[in-house]
Tab-separated table of C-alpha atoms in Angstrom:
chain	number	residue	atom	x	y	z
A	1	UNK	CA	19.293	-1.087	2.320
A	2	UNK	CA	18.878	1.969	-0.442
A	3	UNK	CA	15.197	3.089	-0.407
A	4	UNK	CA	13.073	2.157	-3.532
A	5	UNK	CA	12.354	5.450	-6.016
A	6	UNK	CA	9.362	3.968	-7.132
A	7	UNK	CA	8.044	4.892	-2.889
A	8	UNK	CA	10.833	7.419	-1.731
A	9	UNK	CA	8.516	10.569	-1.881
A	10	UNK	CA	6.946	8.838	1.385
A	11	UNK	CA	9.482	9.052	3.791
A	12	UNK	CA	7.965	13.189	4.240
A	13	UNK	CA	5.289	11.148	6.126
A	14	UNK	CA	6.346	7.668	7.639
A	15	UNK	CA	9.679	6.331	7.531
A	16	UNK	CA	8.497	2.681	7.964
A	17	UNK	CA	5.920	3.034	5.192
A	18	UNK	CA	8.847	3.555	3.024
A	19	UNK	CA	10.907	0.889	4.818
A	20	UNK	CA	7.689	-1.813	3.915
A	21	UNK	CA	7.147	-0.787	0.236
A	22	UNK	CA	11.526	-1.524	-0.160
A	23	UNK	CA	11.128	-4.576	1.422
A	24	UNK	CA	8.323	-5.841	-0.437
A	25	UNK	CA	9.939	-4.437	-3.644
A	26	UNK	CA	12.836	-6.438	-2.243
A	27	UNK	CA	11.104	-9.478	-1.524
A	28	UNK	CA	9.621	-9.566	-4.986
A	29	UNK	CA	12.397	-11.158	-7.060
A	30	UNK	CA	13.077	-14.615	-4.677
A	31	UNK	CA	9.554	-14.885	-2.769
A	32	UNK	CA	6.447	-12.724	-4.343
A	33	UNK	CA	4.297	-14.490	-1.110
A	34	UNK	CA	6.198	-12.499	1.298
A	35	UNK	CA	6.129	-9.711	-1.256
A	36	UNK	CA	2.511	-9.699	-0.668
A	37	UNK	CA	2.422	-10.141	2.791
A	38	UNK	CA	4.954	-6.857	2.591
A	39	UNK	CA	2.070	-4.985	0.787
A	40	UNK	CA	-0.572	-6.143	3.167
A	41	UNK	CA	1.309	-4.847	6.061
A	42	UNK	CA	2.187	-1.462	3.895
A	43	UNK	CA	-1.810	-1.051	2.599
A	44	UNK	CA	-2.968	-1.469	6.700
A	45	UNK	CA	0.035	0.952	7.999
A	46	UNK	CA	-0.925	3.718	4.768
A	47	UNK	CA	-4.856	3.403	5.844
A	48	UNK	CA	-3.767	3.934	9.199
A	49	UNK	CA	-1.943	7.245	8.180
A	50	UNK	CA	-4.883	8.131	6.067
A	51	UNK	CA	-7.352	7.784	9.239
A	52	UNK	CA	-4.949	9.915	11.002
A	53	UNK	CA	-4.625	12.573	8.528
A	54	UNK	CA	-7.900	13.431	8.983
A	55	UNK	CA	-8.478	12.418	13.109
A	56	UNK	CA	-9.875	9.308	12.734
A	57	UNK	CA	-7.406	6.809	14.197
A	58	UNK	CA	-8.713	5.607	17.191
A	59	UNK	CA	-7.903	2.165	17.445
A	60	UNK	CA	-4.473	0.091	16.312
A	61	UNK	CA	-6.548	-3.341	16.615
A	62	UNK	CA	-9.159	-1.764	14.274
A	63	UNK	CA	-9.244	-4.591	11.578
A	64	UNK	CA	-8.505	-3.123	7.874
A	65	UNK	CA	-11.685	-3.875	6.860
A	66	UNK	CA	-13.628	-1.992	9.814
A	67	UNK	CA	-11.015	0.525	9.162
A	68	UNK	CA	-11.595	0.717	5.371
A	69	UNK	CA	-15.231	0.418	5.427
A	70	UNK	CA	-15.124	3.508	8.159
A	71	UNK	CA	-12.710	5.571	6.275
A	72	UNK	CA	-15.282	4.741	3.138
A	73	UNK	CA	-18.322	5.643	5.210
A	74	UNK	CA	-17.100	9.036	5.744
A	75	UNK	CA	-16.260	9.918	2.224
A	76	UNK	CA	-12.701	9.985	2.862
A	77	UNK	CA	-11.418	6.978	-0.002
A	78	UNK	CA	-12.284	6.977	-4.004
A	79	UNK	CA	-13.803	4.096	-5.370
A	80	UNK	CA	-10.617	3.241	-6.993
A	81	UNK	CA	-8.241	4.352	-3.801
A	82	UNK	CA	-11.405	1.756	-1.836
A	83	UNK	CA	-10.443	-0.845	-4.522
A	84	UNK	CA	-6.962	-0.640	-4.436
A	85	UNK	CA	-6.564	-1.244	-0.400
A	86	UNK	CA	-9.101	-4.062	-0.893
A	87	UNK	CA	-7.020	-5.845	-4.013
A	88	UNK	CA	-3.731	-5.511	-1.337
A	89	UNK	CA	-5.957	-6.748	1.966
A	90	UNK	CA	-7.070	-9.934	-0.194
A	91	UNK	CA	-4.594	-10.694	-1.740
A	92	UNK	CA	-2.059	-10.449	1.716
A	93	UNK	CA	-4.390	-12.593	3.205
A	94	UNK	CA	-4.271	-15.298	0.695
A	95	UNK	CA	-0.560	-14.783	0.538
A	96	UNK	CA	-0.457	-15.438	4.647
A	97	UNK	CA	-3.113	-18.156	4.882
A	98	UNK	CA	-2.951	-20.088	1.836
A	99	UNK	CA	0.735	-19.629	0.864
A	100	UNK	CA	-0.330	-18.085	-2.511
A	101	UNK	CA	1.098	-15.598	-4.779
A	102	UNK	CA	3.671	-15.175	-7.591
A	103	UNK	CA	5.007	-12.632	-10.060
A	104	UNK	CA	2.473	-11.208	-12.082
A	105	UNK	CA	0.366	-10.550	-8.979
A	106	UNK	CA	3.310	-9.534	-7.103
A	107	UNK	CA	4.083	-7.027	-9.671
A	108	UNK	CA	0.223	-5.735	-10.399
A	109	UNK	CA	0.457	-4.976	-6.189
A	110	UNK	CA	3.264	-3.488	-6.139
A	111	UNK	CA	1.878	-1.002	-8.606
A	112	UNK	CA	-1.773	-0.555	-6.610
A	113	UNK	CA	0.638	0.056	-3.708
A	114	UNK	CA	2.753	2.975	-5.559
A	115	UNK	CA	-0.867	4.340	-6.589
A	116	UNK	CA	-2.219	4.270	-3.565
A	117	UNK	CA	1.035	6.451	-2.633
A	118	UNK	CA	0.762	8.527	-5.574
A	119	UNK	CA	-3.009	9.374	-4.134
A	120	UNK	CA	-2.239	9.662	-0.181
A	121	UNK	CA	0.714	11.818	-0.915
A	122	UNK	CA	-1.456	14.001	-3.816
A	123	UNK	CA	-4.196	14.173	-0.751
A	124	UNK	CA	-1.962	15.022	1.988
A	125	UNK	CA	1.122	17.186	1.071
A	126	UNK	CA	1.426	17.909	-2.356
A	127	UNK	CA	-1.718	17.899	-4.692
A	128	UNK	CA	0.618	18.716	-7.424
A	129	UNK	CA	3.068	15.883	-7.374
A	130	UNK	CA	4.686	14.137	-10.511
A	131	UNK	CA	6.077	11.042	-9.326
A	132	UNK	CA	8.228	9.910	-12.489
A	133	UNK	CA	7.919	6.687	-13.910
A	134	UNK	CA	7.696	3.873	-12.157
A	135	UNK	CA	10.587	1.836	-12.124
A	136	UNK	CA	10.195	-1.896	-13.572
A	137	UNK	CA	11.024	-4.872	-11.364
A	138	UNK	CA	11.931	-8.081	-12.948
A	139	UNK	CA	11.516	-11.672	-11.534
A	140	UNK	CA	14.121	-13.864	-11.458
Protein backbone atom coordinates (compact mmCIF):
# COMPACT_ATOMS: atom_id res chain seq x y z
CA UNK A 1 0.00 0.00 0.00
CA UNK A 2 1.90 3.52 -1.08
CA UNK A 3 1.92 5.83 2.00
CA UNK A 4 -0.42 8.94 1.85
CA UNK A 5 1.69 12.49 1.20
CA UNK A 6 -0.81 14.30 2.88
CA UNK A 7 0.88 12.11 6.48
CA UNK A 8 4.31 10.79 5.05
CA UNK A 9 6.51 13.33 7.04
CA UNK A 10 5.42 10.97 10.10
CA UNK A 11 7.01 7.92 9.46
CA UNK A 12 10.51 9.98 11.21
CA UNK A 13 8.44 9.12 14.35
CA UNK A 14 5.97 6.06 14.15
CA UNK A 15 5.64 3.90 11.30
CA UNK A 16 2.09 2.74 12.28
CA UNK A 17 0.91 6.32 12.78
CA UNK A 18 1.57 6.67 9.18
CA UNK A 19 0.21 3.19 8.38
CA UNK A 20 -3.42 4.48 10.30
CA UNK A 21 -3.68 7.96 8.66
CA UNK A 22 -3.26 5.72 4.83
CA UNK A 23 -5.72 3.52 5.88
CA UNK A 24 -8.18 5.88 7.00
CA UNK A 25 -7.37 8.05 3.91
CA UNK A 26 -8.00 4.70 2.25
CA UNK A 27 -11.06 3.85 3.88
CA UNK A 28 -12.54 7.22 3.07
CA UNK A 29 -13.83 6.74 -0.49
CA UNK A 30 -16.13 3.22 0.12
CA UNK A 31 -16.81 3.47 4.07
CA UNK A 32 -16.13 7.12 5.81
CA UNK A 33 -17.42 5.07 9.33
CA UNK A 34 -14.38 3.04 9.31
CA UNK A 35 -12.57 6.12 8.06
CA UNK A 36 -13.40 7.54 11.33
CA UNK A 37 -12.84 4.77 13.39
CA UNK A 38 -9.18 4.91 11.43
CA UNK A 39 -8.78 8.51 12.84
CA UNK A 40 -9.89 7.60 16.29
CA UNK A 41 -7.35 4.94 16.53
CA UNK A 42 -4.62 7.46 14.77
CA UNK A 43 -5.72 10.67 17.29
CA UNK A 44 -5.25 7.98 20.58
CA UNK A 45 -1.83 6.39 19.05
CA UNK A 46 -0.48 10.44 18.13
CA UNK A 47 -1.55 11.52 21.93
CA UNK A 48 0.20 8.61 23.03
CA UNK A 49 3.45 9.75 21.16
CA UNK A 50 2.84 13.22 22.38
CA UNK A 51 2.75 11.94 26.20
CA UNK A 52 5.88 10.19 25.41
CA UNK A 53 7.70 12.96 23.88
CA UNK A 54 7.71 14.63 26.85
CA UNK A 55 7.80 11.39 29.66
CA UNK A 56 4.45 11.17 30.37
CA UNK A 57 3.26 7.80 29.06
CA UNK A 58 2.65 5.72 31.79
CA UNK A 59 -0.21 3.76 31.06
CA UNK A 60 -1.49 2.04 27.49
CA UNK A 61 -5.12 1.53 29.13
CA UNK A 62 -5.07 5.28 29.99
CA UNK A 63 -8.46 6.27 28.31
CA UNK A 64 -7.96 9.29 25.65
CA UNK A 65 -9.82 11.40 27.60
CA UNK A 66 -7.79 10.89 31.01
CA UNK A 67 -4.94 11.03 28.67
CA UNK A 68 -6.01 14.29 26.95
CA UNK A 69 -7.28 16.01 29.91
CA UNK A 70 -3.63 15.08 31.61
CA UNK A 71 -1.61 16.09 28.69
CA UNK A 72 -3.98 19.47 28.90
CA UNK A 73 -3.40 19.82 32.62
CA UNK A 74 0.21 20.11 32.16
CA UNK A 75 0.24 22.71 29.49
CA UNK A 76 1.47 20.42 26.97
CA UNK A 77 -1.76 20.75 24.08
CA UNK A 78 -3.14 24.25 22.46
CA UNK A 79 -6.59 24.94 22.71
CA UNK A 80 -6.96 24.20 19.13
CA UNK A 81 -4.37 20.98 19.13
CA UNK A 82 -7.07 20.09 22.67
CA UNK A 83 -9.96 20.62 20.17
CA UNK A 84 -8.78 18.85 17.40
CA UNK A 85 -8.07 15.33 19.39
CA UNK A 86 -11.50 15.90 20.98
CA UNK A 87 -13.45 16.51 17.37
CA UNK A 88 -11.47 12.91 16.28
CA UNK A 89 -12.28 11.05 19.92
CA UNK A 90 -16.12 12.02 19.37
CA UNK A 91 -16.58 11.62 16.41
CA UNK A 92 -14.66 7.78 16.38
CA UNK A 93 -16.85 7.00 19.00
CA UNK A 94 -20.02 7.79 17.28
CA UNK A 95 -18.56 6.20 14.21
CA UNK A 96 -17.96 2.76 16.47
CA UNK A 97 -21.12 2.88 18.59
CA UNK A 98 -23.72 4.36 16.56
CA UNK A 99 -22.56 3.38 13.04
CA UNK A 100 -22.40 7.11 12.04
CA UNK A 101 -20.37 9.08 9.72
CA UNK A 102 -20.08 10.06 6.02
CA UNK A 103 -18.08 12.26 3.67
CA UNK A 104 -18.06 15.66 4.64
CA UNK A 105 -17.15 14.64 8.19
CA UNK A 106 -14.86 12.09 6.96
CA UNK A 107 -13.09 14.64 5.00
CA UNK A 108 -13.18 17.69 7.79
CA UNK A 109 -11.21 14.66 10.09
CA UNK A 110 -9.05 13.76 7.94
CA UNK A 111 -7.86 17.33 7.79
CA UNK A 112 -7.89 17.86 11.94
CA UNK A 113 -5.83 14.65 11.70
CA UNK A 114 -3.10 16.12 9.10
CA UNK A 115 -3.14 19.30 11.52
CA UNK A 116 -2.72 17.67 14.37
CA UNK A 117 0.45 16.14 12.41
CA UNK A 118 1.44 19.34 11.06
CA UNK A 119 1.58 20.51 15.01
CA UNK A 120 3.19 17.22 16.70
CA UNK A 121 5.78 17.10 14.01
CA UNK A 122 6.35 21.29 14.22
CA UNK A 123 6.63 20.43 18.24
CA UNK A 124 8.81 17.53 18.07
CA UNK A 125 11.38 17.49 15.17
CA UNK A 126 11.15 20.23 12.98
CA UNK A 127 9.60 23.62 14.17
CA UNK A 128 10.22 24.82 10.74
CA UNK A 129 8.31 22.41 8.60
CA UNK A 130 6.26 23.28 5.36
CA UNK A 131 4.14 20.44 4.72
CA UNK A 132 2.79 21.30 1.07
CA UNK A 133 -0.66 21.28 0.29
CA UNK A 134 -2.80 18.95 1.31
CA UNK A 135 -3.86 16.64 -1.15
CA UNK A 136 -7.80 16.48 -1.90
CA UNK A 137 -9.67 13.20 -1.48
CA UNK A 138 -12.82 12.68 -3.34
CA UNK A 139 -15.83 10.40 -2.41
CA UNK A 140 -17.09 8.14 -4.62
Amino acid sequence: MAVSPNFAFLGVHDAQLVNIATLAEKYFRDDPVTCLIKLRQFGELLAQLVAANVALYTNPDESQSDLLNRLQSQNLLPGDVRNLFHQLRKSGNDAVHNNQGNHGLALHHIRYARELSIWFHRTFSNDSFRPGAFIPLHAG
